[in-house]
CSV table of C-alpha atoms and ligand atoms in Angstrom, one decimal:
chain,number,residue,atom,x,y,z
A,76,UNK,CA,40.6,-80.0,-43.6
A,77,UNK,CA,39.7,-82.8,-41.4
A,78,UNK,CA,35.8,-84.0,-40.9
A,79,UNK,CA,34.5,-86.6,-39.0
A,80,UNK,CA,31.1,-88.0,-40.5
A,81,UNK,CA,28.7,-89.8,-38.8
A,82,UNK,CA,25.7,-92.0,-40.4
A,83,UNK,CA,22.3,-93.9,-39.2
A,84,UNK,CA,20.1,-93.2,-41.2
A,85,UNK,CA,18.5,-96.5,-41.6
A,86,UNK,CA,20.3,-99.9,-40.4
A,87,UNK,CA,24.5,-98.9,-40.5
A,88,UNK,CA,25.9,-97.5,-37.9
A,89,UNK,CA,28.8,-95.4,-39.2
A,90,UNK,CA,31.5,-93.0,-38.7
A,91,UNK,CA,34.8,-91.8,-40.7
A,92,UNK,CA,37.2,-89.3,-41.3
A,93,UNK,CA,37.5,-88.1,-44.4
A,94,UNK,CA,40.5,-85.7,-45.6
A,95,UNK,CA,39.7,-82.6,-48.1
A,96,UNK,CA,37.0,-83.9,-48.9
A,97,UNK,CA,39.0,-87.2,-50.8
A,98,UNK,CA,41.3,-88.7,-48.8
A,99,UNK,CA,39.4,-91.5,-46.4
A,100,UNK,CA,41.5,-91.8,-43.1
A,101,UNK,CA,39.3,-94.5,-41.5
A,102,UNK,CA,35.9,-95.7,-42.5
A,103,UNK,CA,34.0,-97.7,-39.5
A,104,UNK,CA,30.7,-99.6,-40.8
A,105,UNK,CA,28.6,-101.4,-37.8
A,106,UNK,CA,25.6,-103.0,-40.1
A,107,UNK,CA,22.8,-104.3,-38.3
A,108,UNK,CA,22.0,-107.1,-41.1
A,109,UNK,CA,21.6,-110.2,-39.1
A,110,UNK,CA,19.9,-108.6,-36.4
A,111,UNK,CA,17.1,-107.4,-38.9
A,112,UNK,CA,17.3,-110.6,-41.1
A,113,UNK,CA,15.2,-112.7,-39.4
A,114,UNK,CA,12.5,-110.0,-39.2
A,115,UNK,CA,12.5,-110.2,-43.3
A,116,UNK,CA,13.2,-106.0,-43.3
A,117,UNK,CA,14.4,-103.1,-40.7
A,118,UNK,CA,12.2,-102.9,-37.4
A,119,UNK,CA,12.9,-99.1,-36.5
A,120,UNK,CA,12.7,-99.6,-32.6
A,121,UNK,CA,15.5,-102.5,-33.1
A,122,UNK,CA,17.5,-100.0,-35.5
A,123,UNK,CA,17.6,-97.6,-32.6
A,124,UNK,CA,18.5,-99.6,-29.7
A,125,UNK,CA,20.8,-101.1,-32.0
A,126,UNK,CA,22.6,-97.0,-32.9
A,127,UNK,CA,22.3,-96.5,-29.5
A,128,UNK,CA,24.8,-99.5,-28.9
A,129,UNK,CA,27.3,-98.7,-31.6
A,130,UNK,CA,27.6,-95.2,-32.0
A,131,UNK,CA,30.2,-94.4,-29.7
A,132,UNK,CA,31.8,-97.4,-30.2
A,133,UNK,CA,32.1,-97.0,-33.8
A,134,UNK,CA,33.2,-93.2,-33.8
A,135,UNK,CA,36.0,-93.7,-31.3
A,136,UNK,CA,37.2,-96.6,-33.9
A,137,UNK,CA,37.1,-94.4,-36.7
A,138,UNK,CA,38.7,-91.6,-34.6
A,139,UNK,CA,41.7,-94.4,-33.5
A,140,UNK,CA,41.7,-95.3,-36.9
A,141,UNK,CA,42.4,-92.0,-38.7
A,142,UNK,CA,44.7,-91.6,-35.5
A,143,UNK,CA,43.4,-87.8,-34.8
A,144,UNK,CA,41.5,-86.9,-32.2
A,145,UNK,CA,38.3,-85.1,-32.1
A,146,UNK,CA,40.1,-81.6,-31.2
A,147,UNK,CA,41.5,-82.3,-34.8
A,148,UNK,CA,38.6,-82.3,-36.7
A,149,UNK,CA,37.3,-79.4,-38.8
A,150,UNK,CA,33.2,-80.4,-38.9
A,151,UNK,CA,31.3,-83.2,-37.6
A,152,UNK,CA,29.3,-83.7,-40.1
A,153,UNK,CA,26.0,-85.6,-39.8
A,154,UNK,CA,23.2,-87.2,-41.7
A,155,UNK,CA,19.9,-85.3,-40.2
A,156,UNK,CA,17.0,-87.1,-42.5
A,157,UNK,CA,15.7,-88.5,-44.6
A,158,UNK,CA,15.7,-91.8,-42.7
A,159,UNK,CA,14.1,-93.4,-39.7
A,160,UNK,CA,13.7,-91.3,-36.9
A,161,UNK,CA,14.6,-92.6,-34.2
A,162,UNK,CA,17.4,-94.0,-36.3
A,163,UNK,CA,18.5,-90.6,-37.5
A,164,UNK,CA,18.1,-89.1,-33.7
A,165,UNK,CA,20.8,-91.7,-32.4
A,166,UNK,CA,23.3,-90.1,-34.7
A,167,UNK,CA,22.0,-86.3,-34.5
A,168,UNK,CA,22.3,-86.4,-30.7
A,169,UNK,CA,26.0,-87.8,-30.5
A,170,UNK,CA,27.2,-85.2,-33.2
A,171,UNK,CA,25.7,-82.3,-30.9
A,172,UNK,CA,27.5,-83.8,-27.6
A,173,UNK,CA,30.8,-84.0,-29.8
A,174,UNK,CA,29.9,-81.0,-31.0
A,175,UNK,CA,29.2,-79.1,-27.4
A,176,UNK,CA,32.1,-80.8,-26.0
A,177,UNK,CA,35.1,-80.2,-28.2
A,178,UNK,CA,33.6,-76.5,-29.9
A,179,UNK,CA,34.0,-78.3,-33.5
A,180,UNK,CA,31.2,-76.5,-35.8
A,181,UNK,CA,28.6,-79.0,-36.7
A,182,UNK,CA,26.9,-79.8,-40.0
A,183,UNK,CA,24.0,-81.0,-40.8
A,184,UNK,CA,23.7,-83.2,-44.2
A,185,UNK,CA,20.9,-84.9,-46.5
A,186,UNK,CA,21.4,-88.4,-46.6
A,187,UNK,CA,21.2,-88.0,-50.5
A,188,UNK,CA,24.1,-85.3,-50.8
A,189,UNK,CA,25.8,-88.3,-48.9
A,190,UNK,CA,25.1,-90.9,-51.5
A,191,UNK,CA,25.9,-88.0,-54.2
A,192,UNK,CA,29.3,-86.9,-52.5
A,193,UNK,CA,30.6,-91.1,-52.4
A,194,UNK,CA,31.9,-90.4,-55.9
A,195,UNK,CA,34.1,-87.5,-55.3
A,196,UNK,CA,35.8,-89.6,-52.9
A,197,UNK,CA,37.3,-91.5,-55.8
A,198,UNK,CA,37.2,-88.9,-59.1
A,199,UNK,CA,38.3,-86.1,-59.1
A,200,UNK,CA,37.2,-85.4,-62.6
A,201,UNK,CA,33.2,-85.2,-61.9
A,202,UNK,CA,32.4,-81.1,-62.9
A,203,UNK,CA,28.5,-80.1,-62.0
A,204,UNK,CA,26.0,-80.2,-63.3
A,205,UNK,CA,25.6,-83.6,-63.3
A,206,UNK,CA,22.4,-86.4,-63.7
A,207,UNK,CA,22.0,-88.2,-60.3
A,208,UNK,CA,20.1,-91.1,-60.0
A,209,UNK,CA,20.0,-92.5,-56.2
A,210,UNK,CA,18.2,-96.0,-56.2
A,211,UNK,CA,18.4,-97.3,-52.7
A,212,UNK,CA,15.8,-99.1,-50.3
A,213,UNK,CA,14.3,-95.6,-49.7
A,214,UNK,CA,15.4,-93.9,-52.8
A,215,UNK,CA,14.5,-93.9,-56.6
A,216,UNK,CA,15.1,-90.2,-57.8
A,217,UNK,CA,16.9,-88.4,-60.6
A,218,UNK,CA,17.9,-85.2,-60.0
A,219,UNK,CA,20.1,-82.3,-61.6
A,220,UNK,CA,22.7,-82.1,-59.6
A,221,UNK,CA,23.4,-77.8,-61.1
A,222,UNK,CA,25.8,-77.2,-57.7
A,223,UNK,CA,26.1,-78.0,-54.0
A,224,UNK,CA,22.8,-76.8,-52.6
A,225,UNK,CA,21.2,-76.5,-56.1
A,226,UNK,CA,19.2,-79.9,-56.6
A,227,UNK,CA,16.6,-79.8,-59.2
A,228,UNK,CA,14.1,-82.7,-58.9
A,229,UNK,CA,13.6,-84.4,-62.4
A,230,UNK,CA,11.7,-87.5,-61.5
A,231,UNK,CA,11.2,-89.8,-58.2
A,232,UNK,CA,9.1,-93.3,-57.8
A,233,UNK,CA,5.6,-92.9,-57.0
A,234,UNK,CA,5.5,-96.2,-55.6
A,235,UNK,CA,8.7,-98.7,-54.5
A,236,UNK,CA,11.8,-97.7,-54.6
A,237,UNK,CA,13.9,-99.7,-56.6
A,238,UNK,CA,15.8,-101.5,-53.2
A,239,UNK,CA,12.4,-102.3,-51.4
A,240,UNK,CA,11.3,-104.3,-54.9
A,241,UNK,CA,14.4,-105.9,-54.4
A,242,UNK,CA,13.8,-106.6,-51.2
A,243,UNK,CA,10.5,-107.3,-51.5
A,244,UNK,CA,10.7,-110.0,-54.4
A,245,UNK,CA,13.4,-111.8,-52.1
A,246,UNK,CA,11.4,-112.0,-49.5
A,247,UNK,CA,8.9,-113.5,-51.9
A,248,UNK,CA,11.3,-116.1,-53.2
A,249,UNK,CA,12.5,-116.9,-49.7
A,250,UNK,CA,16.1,-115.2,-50.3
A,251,UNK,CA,16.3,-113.6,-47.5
A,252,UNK,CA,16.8,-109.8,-46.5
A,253,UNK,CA,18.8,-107.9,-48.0
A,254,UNK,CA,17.1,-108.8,-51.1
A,255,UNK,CA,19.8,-106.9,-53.7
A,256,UNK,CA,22.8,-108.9,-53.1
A,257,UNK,CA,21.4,-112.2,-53.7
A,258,UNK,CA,18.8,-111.8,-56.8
A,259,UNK,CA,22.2,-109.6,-58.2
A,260,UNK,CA,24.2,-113.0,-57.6
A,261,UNK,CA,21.3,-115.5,-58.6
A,262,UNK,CA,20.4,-113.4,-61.8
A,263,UNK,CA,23.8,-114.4,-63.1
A,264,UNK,CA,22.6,-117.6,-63.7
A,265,UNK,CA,19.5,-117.0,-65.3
A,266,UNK,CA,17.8,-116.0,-68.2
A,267,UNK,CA,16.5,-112.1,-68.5
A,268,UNK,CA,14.7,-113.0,-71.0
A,269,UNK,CA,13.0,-116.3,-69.9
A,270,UNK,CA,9.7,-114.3,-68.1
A,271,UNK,CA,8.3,-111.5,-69.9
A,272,UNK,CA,7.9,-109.1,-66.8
A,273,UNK,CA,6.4,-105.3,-67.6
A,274,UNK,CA,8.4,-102.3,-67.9
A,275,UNK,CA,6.2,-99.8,-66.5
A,276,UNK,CA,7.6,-96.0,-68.1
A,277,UNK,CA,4.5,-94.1,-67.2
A,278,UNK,CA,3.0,-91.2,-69.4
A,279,UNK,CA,5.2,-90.4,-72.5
A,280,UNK,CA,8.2,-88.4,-71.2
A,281,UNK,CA,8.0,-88.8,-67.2
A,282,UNK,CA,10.8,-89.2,-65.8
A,283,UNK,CA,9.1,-90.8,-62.6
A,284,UNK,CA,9.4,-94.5,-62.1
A,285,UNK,CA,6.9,-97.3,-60.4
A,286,UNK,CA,8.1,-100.6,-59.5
A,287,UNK,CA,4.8,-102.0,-57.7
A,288,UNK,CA,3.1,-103.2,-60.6
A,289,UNK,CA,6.5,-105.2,-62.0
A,290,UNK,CA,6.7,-106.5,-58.1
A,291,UNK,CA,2.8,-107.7,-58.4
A,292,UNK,CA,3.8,-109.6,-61.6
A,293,UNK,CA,6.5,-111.5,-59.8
A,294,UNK,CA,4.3,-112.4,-57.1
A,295,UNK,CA,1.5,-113.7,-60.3
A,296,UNK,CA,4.0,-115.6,-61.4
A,297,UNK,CA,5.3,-117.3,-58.6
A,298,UNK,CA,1.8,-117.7,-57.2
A,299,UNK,CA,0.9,-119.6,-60.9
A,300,UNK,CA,3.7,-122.4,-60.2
A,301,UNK,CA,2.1,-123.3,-57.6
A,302,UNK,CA,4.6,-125.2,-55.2
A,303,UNK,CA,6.9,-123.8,-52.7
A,304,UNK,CA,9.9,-125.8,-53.9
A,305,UNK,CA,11.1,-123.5,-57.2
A,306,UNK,CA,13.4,-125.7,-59.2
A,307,UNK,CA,17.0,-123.4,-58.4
A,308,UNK,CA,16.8,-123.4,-62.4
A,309,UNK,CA,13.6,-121.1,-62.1
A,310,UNK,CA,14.5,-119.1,-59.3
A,311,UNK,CA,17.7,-117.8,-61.1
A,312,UNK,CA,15.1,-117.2,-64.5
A,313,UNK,CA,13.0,-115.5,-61.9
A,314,UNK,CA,15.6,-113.2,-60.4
A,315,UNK,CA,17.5,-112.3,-64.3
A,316,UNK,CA,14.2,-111.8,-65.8
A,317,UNK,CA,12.4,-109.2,-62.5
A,318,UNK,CA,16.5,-107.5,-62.7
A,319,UNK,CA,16.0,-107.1,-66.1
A,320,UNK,CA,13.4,-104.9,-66.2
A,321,UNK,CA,14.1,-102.9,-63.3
A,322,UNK,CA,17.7,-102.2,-65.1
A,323,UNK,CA,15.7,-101.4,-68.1
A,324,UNK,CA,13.8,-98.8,-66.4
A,325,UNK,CA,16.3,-97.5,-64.7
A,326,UNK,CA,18.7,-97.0,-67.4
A,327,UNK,CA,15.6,-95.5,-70.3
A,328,UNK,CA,15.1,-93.1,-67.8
A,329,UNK,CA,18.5,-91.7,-66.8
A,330,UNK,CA,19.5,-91.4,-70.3
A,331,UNK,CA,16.4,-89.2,-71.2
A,332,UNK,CA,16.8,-86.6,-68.3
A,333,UNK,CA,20.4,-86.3,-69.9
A,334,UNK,CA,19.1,-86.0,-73.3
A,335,UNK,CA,16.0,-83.6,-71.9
A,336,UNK,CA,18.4,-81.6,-70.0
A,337,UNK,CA,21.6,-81.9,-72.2
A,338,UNK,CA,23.7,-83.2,-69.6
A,339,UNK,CA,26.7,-84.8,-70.2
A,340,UNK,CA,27.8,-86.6,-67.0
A,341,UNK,CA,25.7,-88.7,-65.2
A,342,UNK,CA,26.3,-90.2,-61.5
A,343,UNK,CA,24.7,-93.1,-60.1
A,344,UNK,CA,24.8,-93.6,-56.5
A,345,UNK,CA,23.0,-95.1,-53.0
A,346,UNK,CA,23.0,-99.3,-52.7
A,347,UNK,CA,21.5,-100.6,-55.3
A,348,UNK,CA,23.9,-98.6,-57.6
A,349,UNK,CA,26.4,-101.3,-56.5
A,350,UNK,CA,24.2,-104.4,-58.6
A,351,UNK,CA,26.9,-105.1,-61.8
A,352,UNK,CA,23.6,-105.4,-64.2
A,353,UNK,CA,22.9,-102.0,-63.7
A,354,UNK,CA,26.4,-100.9,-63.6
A,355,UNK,CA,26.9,-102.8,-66.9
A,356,UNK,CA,23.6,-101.4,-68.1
A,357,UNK,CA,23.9,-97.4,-67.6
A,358,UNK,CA,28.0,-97.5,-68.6
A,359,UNK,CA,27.0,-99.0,-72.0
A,360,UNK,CA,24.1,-97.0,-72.8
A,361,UNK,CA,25.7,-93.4,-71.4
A,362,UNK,CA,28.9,-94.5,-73.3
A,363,UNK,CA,27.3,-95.4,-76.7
A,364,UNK,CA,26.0,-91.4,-76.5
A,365,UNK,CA,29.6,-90.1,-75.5
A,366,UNK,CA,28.2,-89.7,-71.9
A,367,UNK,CA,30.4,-89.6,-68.8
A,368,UNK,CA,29.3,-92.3,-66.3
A,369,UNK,CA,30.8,-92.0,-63.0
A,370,UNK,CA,29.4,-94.8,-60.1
A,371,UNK,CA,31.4,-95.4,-56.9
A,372,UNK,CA,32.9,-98.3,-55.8
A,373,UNK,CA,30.4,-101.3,-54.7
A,374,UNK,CA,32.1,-100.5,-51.2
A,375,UNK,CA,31.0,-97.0,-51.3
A,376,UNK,CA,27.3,-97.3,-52.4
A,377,UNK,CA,25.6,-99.0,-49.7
A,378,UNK,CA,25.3,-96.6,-46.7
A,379,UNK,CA,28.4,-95.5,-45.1
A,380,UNK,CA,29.7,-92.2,-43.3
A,381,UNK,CA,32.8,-91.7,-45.6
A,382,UNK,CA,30.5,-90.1,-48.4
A,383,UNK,CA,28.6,-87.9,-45.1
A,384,UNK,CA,31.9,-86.6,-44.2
A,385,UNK,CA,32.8,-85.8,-48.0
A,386,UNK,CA,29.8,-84.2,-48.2
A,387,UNK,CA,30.3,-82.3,-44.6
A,388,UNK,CA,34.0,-81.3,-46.5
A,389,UNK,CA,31.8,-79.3,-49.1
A,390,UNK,CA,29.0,-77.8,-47.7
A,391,UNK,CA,31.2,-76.3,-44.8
A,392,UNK,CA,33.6,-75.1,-47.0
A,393,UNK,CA,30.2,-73.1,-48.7
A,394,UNK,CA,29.3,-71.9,-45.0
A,395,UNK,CA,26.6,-74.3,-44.3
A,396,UNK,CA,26.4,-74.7,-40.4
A,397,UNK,CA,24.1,-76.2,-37.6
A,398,UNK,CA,23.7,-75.0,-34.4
A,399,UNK,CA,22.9,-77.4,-31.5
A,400,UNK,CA,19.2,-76.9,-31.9
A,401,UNK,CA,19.2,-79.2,-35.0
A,402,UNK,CA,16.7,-81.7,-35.4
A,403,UNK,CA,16.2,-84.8,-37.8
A,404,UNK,CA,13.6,-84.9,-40.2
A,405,UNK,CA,12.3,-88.3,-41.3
A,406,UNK,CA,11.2,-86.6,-44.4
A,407,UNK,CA,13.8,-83.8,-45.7
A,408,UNK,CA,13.7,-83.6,-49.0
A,409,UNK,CA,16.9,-83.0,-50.8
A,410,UNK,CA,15.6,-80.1,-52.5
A,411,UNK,CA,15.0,-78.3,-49.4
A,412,UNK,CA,18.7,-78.1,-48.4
A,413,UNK,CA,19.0,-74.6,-49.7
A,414,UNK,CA,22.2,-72.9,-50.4
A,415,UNK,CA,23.8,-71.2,-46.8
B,712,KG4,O1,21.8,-97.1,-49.8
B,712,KG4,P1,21.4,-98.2,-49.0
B,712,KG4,O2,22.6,-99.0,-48.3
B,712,KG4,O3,20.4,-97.8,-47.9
B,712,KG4,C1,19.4,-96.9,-48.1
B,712,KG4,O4,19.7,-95.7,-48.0
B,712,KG4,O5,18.3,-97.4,-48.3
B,712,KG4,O6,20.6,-99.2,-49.9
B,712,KG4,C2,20.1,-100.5,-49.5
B,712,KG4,C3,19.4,-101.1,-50.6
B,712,KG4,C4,18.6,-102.4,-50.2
B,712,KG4,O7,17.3,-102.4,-50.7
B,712,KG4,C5,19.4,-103.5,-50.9
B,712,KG4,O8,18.7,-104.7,-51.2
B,712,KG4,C6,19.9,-102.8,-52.1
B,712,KG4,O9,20.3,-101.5,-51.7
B,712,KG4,N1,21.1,-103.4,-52.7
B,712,KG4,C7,21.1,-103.9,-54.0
B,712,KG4,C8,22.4,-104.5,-54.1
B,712,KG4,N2,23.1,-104.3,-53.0
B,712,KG4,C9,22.3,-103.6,-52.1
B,712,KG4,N3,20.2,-104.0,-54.9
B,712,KG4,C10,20.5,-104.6,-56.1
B,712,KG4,N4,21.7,-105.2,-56.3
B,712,KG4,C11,22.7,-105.1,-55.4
B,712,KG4,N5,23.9,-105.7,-55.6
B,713,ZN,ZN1,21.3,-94.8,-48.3
């Protein structure tokens, strides 16, 4: 079975075909970095004139590339929220005209069963249920993952997401946007434990997470050296010590929904699941309790439409279609996608 999936959610414009659900024929990322770079984050209205450029662009490349043609394909599958929504309705809107044109069914998919499906791309050991923590810039949430369609909410930020504290500490320290990628390689450097920053866990036993209050301390601290010229020395302590805890947290928290829900397999997924603390983090703490840890590729964490057409592979294969009267929803929460 042959899906096209299309992405643009946020700042990537992206389209792939992906076979049975494993098998990725082409994979076609347009990121809009640079344009958004020198705005120090993602201006929406730039995001969708920027989608509005690409898309066809980009699917016909990832069409060429997979060398089928449309008439080939099984399911266009497409990300329909959460995201930006003018962002999102760049994407929808091409899927439906693909859709109308060629009589290929059409499926709508949560950008989170996206980030979820990137790892059955690569395993093909990963059984459900599983423990899924997405930490992206929009995204800090654990969830039981019980079966396709049957996503039980365990815990989400109330604040930040993991990715915008990133991003928003670079910003801080002059880094640059995207934040992730370069506190990840500055922290390498550093000390974690050279700044005590605070680990906030919230009541005994939540499994929600708040990064605002750890973001306030960075900005304390800097604020307190008062100059605007950190010694590269400090900057790298800076960027360990703020990764440290946010690993920490991260990784106390994963581990106790599998402990509280005595699952064995746990799945970490969505861009910031590509930073190797973390990565180092979760596979020694889920190993040291005989836990499965599965986390795709760096390649395949950070958005892409690979993991939307694996996704599309699955849910169509359960009967989930979309007619042509589909809309995005900035806000669709991943518990809402209910079984066909
Ligand atoms: O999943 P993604 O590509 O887009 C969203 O759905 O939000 O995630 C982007 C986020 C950004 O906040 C970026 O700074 C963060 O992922 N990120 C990282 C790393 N690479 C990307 N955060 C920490 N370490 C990284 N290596
Ligand atoms: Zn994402």
């Amino acid at each position: 079975m042959l899906v096209l999936g299309i992405e643009t959610s946020c700042d990537e414009t992206a389209a792939a075909v992906v076979e049975d659900g494993r098998k990725i024929l082409s994979n076609v990322v347009s990121t809009q970095v640079e344009l958004h770079a020198k705005y120090g984050g993602i201006v929406p209205e730039v995001a969708s004139r920027a989608h509005i450029e690409n898309i066809m662009p980009v699917i016909h490349e990832a069409l060429e590339g997979s060398r089928k043609g449309l008439k080939d394909m099984d399911s266009i599958a497409v990300t329909m929220g959460p995201g930006l929504i003018g962002a999102l309705l760049v994407g929808v809107s091409a899927a439906k005209a693909l859709s109308y044109a060629s009589g290929v069914p059409l499926v709508g998919v949560n950008h989170i069963e996206g980030h979820l499906s990137s790892i059955f791309l690569e395993s093909d050991e990963i059984e459900l249920p599983f423990i899924l923590l997405v930490v992206s810039g929009g995204h800090t949430h654990l969830y039981n993952v019980k079966s396709y369609c049957g996503y039980e909410k365990l815990g989400q930020t109330r604040d930040d997401a993991a990715g915008e504290a990133y991003d928003k500490v670079a910003k801080l320290l002059g880094l640059g946007y995207p934040g992730g990628p370069v506190i990840d390689m500055l922290a390498k450097a550093g000390d974690p434990s050279a700044i005590k920053f605070p680990r906030t866990y919230l009541d005994n036993g939540s499994l929600d997470f708040s990064f605002s209050g750890l973001k306030t301390a960075v900005m304390n601290h800097v604020r307190g050296l008062k100059t605007d010229d950190i010694p590269a020395k400090q900057v790298a302590d800076i960027c360990a010590s703020f990764q440290a805890a946010v690993v920490d947290v991260l990784v106390k928290k994963t581990v106790d929904a599998a402990r509280k829900t005595g699952i064995n397999r746990i799945v970490v997924a969505g861009g910031v699941a590509s930073n190797s603390a973390l990565r180092e983090s979760m596979t020694a703490a889920a190993e040291a309790e005989g836990r499965r840890i599965f986390i795709p590729s760096p390649g395949l964490c950070s958005d892409n439409a690979a993991m939307v057409a694996a996704a599309g592979f699955y849910l169509h294969g359960m009967g989930r279609a979309s007619g042509l009267d589909m809309n995005p929803q900035a806000n669709l929460p991943l518990e809402r996608m209910k079984k066909p």
